[in-house]
PDB file of C-alpha atoms and ligand atoms in Angstrom:
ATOM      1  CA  UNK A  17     -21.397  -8.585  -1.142  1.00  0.00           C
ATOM      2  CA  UNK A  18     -20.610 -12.197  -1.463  1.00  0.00           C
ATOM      3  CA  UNK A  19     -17.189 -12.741   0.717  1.00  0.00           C
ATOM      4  CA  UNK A  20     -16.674 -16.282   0.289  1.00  0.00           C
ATOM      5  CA  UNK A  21     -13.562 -17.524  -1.936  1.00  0.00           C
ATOM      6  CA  UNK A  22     -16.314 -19.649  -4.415  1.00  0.00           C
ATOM      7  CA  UNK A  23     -18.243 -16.714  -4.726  1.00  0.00           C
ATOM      8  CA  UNK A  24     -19.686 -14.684  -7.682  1.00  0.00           C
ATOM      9  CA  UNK A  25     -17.650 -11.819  -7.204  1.00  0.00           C
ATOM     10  CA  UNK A  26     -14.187 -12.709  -5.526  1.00  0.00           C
ATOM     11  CA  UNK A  27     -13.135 -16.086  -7.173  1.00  0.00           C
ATOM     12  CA  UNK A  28     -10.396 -16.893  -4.219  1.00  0.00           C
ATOM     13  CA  UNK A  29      -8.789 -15.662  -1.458  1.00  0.00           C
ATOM     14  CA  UNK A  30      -5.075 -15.028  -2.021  1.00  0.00           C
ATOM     15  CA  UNK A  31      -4.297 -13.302   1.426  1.00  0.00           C
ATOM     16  CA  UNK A  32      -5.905 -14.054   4.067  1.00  0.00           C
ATOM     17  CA  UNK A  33      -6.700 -11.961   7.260  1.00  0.00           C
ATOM     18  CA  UNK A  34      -4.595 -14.105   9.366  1.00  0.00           C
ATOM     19  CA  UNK A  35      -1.461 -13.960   7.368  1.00  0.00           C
ATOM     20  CA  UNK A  36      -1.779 -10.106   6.899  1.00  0.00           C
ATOM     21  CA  UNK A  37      -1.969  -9.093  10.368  1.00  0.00           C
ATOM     22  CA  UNK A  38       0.807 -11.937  11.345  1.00  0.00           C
ATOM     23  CA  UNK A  39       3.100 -10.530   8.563  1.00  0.00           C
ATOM     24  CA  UNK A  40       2.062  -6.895   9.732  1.00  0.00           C
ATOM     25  CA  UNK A  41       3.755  -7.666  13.313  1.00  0.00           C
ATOM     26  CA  UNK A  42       6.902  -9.373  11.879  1.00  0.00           C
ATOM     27  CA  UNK A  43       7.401  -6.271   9.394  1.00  0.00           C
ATOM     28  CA  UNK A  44       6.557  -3.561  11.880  1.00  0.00           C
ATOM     29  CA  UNK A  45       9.166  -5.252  15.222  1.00  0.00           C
ATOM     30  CA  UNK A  46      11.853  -4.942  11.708  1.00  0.00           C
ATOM     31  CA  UNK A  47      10.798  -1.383  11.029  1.00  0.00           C
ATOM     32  CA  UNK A  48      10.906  -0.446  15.111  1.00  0.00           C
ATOM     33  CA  UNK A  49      14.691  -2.105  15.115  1.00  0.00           C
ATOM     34  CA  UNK A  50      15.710  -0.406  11.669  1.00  0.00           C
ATOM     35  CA  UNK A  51      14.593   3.363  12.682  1.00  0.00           C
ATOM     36  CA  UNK A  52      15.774   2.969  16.111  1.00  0.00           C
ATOM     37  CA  UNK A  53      17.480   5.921  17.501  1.00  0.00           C
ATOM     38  CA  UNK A  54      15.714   7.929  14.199  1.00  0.00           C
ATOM     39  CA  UNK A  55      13.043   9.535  13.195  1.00  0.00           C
ATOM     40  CA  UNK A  56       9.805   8.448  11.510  1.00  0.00           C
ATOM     41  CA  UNK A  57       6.777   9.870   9.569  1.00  0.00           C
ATOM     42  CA  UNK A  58       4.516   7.176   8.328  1.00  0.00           C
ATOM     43  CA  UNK A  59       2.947   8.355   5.181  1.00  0.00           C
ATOM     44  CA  UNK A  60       0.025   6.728   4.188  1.00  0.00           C
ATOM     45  CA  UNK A  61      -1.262   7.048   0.027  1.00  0.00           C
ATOM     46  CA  UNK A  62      -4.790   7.805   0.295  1.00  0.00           C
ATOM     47  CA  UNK A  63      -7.571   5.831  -0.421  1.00  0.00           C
ATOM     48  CA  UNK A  64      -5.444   2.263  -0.364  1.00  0.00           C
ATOM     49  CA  UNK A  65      -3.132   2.065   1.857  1.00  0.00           C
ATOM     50  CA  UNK A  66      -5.886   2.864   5.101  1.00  0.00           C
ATOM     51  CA  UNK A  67      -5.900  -0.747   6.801  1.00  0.00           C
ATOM     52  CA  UNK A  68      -2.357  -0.792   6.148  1.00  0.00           C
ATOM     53  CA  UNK A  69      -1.602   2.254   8.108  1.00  0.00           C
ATOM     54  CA  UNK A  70      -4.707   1.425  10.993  1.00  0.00           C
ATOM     55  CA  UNK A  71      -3.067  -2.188  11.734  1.00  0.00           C
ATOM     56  CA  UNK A  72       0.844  -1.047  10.928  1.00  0.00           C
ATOM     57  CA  UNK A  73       0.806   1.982  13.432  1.00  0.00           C
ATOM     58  CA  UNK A  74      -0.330   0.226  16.194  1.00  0.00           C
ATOM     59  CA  UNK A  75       1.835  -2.714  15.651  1.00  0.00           C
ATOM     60  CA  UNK A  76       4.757  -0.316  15.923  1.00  0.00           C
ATOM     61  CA  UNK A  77       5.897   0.249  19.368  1.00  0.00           C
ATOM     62  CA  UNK A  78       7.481   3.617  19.231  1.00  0.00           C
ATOM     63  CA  UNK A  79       6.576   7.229  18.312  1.00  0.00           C
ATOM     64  CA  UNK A  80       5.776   8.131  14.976  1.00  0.00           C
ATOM     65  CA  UNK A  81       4.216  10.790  13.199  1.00  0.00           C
ATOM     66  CA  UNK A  82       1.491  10.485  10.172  1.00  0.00           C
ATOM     67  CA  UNK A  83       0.645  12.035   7.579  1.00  0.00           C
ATOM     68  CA  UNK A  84      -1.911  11.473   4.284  1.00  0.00           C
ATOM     69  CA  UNK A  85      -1.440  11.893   0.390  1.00  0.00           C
ATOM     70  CA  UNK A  86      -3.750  11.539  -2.380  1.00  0.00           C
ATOM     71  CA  UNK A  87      -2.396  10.373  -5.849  1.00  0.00           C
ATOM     72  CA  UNK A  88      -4.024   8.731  -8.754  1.00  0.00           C
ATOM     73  CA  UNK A  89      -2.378   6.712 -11.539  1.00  0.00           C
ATOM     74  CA  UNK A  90      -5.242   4.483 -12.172  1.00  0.00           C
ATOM     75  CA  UNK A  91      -8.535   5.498 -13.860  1.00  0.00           C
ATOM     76  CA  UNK A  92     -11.944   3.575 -13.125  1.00  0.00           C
ATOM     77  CA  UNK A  93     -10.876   0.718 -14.261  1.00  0.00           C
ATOM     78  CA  UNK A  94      -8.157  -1.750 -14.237  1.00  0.00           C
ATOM     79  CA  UNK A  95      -5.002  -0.283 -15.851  1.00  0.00           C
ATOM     80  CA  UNK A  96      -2.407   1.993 -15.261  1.00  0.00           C
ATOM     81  CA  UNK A  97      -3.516   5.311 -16.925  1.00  0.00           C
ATOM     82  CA  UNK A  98       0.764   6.022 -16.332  1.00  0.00           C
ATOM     83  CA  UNK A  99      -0.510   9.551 -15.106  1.00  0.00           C
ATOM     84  CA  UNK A 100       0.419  10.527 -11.184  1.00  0.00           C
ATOM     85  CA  UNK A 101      -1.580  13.580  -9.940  1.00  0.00           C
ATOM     86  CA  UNK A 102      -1.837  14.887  -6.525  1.00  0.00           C
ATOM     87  CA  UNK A 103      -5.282  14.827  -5.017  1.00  0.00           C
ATOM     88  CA  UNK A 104      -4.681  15.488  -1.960  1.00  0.00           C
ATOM     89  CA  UNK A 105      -0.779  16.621  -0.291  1.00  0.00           C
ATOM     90  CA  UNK A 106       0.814  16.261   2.661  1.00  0.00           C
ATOM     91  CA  UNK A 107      -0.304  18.843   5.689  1.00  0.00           C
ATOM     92  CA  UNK A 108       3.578  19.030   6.766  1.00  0.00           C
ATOM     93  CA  UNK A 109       6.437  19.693   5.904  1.00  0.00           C
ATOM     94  CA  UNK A 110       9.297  16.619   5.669  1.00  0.00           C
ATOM     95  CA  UNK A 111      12.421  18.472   5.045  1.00  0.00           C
ATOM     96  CA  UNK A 112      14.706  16.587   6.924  1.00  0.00           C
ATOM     97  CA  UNK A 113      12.486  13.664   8.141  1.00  0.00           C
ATOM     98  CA  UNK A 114      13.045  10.406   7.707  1.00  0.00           C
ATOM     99  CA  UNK A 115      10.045   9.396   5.389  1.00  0.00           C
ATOM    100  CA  UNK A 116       8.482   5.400   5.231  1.00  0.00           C
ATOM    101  CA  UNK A 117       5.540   5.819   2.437  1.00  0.00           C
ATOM    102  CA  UNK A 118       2.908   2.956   2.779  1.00  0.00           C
ATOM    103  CA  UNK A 119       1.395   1.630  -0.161  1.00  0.00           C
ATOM    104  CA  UNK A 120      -0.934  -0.972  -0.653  1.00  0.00           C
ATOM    105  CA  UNK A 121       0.085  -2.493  -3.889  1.00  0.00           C
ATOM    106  CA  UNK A 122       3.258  -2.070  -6.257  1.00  0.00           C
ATOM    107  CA  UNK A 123       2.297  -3.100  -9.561  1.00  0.00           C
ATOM    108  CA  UNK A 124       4.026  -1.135 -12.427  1.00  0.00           C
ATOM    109  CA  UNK A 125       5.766   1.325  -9.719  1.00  0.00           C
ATOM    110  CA  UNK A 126       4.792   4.280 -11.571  1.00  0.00           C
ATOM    111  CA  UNK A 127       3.191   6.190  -9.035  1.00  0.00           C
ATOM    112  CA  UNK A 128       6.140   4.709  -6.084  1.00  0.00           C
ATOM    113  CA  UNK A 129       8.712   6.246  -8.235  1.00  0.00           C
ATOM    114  CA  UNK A 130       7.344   9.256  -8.835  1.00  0.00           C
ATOM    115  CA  UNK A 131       6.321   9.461  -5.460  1.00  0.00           C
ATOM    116  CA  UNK A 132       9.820   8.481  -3.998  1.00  0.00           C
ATOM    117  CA  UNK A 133      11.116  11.156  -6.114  1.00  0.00           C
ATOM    118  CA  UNK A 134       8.943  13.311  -5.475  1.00  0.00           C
ATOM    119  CA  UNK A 135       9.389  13.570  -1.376  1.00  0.00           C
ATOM    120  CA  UNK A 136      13.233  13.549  -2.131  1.00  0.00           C
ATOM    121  CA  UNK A 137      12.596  16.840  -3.904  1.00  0.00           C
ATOM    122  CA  UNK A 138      10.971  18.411  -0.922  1.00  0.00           C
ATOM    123  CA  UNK A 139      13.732  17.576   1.164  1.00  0.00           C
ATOM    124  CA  UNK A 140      13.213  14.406   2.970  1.00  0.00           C
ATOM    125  CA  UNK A 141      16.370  12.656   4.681  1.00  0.00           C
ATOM    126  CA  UNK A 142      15.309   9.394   3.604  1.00  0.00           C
ATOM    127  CA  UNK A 143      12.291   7.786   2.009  1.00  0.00           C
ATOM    128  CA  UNK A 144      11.672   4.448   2.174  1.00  0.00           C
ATOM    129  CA  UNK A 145       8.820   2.210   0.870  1.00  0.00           C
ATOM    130  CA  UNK A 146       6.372  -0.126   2.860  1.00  0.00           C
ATOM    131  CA  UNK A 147       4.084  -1.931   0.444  1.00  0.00           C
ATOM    132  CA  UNK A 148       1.311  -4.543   1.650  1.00  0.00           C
ATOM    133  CA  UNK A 149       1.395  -6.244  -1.987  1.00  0.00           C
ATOM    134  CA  UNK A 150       3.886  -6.329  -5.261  1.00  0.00           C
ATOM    135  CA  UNK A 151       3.313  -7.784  -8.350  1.00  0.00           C
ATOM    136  CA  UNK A 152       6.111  -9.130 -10.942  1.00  0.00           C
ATOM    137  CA  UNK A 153       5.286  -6.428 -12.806  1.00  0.00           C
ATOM    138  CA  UNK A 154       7.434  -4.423 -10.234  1.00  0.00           C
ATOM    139  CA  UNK A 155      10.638  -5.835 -11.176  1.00  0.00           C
ATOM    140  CA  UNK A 156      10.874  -4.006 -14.362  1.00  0.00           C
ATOM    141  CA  UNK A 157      11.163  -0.321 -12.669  1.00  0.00           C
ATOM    142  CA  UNK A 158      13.405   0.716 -10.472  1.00  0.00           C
ATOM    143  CA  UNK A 159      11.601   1.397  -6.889  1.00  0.00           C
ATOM    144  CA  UNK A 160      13.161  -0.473  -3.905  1.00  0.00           C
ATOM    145  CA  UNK A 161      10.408  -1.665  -1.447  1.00  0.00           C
ATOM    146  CA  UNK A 162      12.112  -1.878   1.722  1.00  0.00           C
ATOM    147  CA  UNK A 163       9.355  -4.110   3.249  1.00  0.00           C
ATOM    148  CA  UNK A 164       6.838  -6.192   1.087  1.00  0.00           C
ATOM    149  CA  UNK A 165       3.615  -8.036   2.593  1.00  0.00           C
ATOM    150  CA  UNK A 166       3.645 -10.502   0.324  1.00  0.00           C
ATOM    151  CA  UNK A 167       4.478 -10.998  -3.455  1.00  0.00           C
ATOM    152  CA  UNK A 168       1.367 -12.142  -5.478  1.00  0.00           C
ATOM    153  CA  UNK A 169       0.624 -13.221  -8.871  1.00  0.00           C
ATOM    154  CA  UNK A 170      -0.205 -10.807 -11.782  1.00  0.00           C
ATOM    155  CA  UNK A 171      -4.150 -10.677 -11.266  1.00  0.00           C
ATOM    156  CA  UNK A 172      -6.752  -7.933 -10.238  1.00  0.00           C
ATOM    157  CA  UNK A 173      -7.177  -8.276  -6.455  1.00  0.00           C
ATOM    158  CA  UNK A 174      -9.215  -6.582  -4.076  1.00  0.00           C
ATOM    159  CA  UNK A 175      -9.550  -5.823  -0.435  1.00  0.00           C
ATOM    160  CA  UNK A 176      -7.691  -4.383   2.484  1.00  0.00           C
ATOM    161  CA  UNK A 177      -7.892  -1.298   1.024  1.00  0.00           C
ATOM    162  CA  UNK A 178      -8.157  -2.177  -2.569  1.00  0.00           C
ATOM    163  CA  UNK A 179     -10.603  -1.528  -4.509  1.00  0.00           C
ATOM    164  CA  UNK A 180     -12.510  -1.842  -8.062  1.00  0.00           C
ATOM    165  CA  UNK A 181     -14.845   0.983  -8.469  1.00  0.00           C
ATOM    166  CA  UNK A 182     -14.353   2.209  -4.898  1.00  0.00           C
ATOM    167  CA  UNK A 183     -15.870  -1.111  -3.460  1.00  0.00           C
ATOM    168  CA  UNK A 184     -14.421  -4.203  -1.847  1.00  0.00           C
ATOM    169  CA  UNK A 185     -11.665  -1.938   0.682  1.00  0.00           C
ATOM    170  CA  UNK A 186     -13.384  -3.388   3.298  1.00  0.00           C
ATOM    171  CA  UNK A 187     -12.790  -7.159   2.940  1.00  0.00           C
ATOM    172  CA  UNK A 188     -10.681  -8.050   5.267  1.00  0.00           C
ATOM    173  CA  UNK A 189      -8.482 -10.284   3.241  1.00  0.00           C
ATOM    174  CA  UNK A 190      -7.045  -9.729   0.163  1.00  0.00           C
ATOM    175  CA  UNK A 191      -9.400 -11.832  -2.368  1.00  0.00           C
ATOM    176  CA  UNK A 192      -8.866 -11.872  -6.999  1.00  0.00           C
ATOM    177  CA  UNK A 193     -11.952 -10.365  -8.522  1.00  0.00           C
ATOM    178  CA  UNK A 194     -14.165 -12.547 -10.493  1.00  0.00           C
ATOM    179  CA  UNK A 195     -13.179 -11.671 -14.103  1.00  0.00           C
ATOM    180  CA  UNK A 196     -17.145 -11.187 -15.319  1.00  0.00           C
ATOM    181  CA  UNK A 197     -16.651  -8.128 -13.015  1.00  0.00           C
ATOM    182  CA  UNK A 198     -14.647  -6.368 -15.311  1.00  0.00           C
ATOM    183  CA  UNK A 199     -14.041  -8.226 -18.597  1.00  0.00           C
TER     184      UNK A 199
HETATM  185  P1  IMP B 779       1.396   1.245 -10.062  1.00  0.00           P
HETATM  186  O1  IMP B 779       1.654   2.708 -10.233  1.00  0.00           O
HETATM  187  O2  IMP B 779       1.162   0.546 -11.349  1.00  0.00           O
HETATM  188  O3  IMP B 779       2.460   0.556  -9.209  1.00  0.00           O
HETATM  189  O4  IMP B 779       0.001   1.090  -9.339  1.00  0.00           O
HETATM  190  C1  IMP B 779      -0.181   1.428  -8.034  1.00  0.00           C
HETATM  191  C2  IMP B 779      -1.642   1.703  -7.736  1.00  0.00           C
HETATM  192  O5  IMP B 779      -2.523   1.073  -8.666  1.00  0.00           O
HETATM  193  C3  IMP B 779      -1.992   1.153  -6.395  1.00  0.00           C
HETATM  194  O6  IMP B 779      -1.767   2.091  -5.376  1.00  0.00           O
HETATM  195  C4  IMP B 779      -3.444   0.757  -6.553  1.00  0.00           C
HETATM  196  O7  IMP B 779      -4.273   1.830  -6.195  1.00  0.00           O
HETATM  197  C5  IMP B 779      -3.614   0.450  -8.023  1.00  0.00           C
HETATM  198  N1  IMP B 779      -3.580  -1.005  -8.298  1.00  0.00           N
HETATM  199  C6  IMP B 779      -2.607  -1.711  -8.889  1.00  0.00           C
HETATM  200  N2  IMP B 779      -2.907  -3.024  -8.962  1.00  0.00           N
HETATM  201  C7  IMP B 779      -4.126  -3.157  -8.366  1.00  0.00           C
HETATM  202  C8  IMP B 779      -4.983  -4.303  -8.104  1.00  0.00           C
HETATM  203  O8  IMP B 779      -4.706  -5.471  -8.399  1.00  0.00           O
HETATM  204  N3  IMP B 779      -6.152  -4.013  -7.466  1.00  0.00           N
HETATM  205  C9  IMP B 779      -6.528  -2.767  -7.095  1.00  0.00           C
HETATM  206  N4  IMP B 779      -5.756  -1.677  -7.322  1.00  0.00           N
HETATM  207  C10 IMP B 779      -4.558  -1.875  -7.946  1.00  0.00           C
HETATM  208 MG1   MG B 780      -6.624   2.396  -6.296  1.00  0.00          MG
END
């Protein structure tokens, strides 16, 4: 694995580890003030959003419960297949909890929507979206991310949790994949 920005396989770094975990903090004291008083049930979407719910959770200084779901709307590769399927569901029930889903990315919103609507269905009292990254692409759907990381360009990037293939969750940044990789 070659981490640096001029490398052969992640041509720069667009987020770095600093500014994730510094806008982590800001986002979670905002979270801690909004659901004062309330109830909260982090739910994490499985495999991406893992560093965002390890550094998140502890940054939040209060209670909260957490649970996991698997969904897929992207193939091998690097486009939407614009299929959601459950991989994995939640082990509890959330009728009547107040619901913040954390996502790593929100690029065409397809799988936040259906997700969103989705945990409405079952009942939640509110559902609410955390999201480390969102593209432009995300202004053409309707999904309201309550808190946003950071807005990026419209490229292939990797890292805190993202992946191509499975690899590069690891990186501690958030880096654009060299386009040999996958062109
Ligand atoms: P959406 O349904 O198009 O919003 O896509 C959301 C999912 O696609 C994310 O949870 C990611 O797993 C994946 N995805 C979208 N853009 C990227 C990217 O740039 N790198 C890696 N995965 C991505
Ligand atoms: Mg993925």
């Amino acid at each position: 694995m070659d981490l640096s920005a001029d490398g052969k396989e992640i041509e720069k770094i667009i987020v770095s580890q600093e500014q994730i975990q510094s806008r982590l903090k800001e986002l979670a004291a905002q979270i801690v003030k909004d659901y004062e008083g309330r109830d909260l049930i982090l739910i994490g979407v499985l495999k991406g959003a893992i560093m965002a719910m390890a550094d998140l959770s502890r940054y939040l200084q209060r209670h909260v419960d957490m649970d996991w779901m698997a969904v897929t709307s992207y193939g091998a590769g690097t486009k939407s297949s614009g299929v959601v399927r459950i991989l994995k569901d939640l082990d509890n029930d959330i009728l009547g909890r107040e619901v913040l889903i954390v996502e790593d990315i929100l690029d065409t919103g397809l799988t936040l929507s259906w997700l969103t609507e989705n945990l409405l269905s079952r009942g939640a009292k509110s559902v609410s979206v955390f999201t480390v990254l969102r593209k432009p692409d995300a202004a053409t759907v309707k999904v309201e991310a309550k808190y946003v990381g950071f807005d990026i360009p419209s490229e292939f990037v990797v890292g805190y949790g993202l992946d191509f293939n499975q690899k590069y969750r690891n990186l501690p940044f958030i880096g654009v994949l060299a386009k040999h990789l996958y062109s």
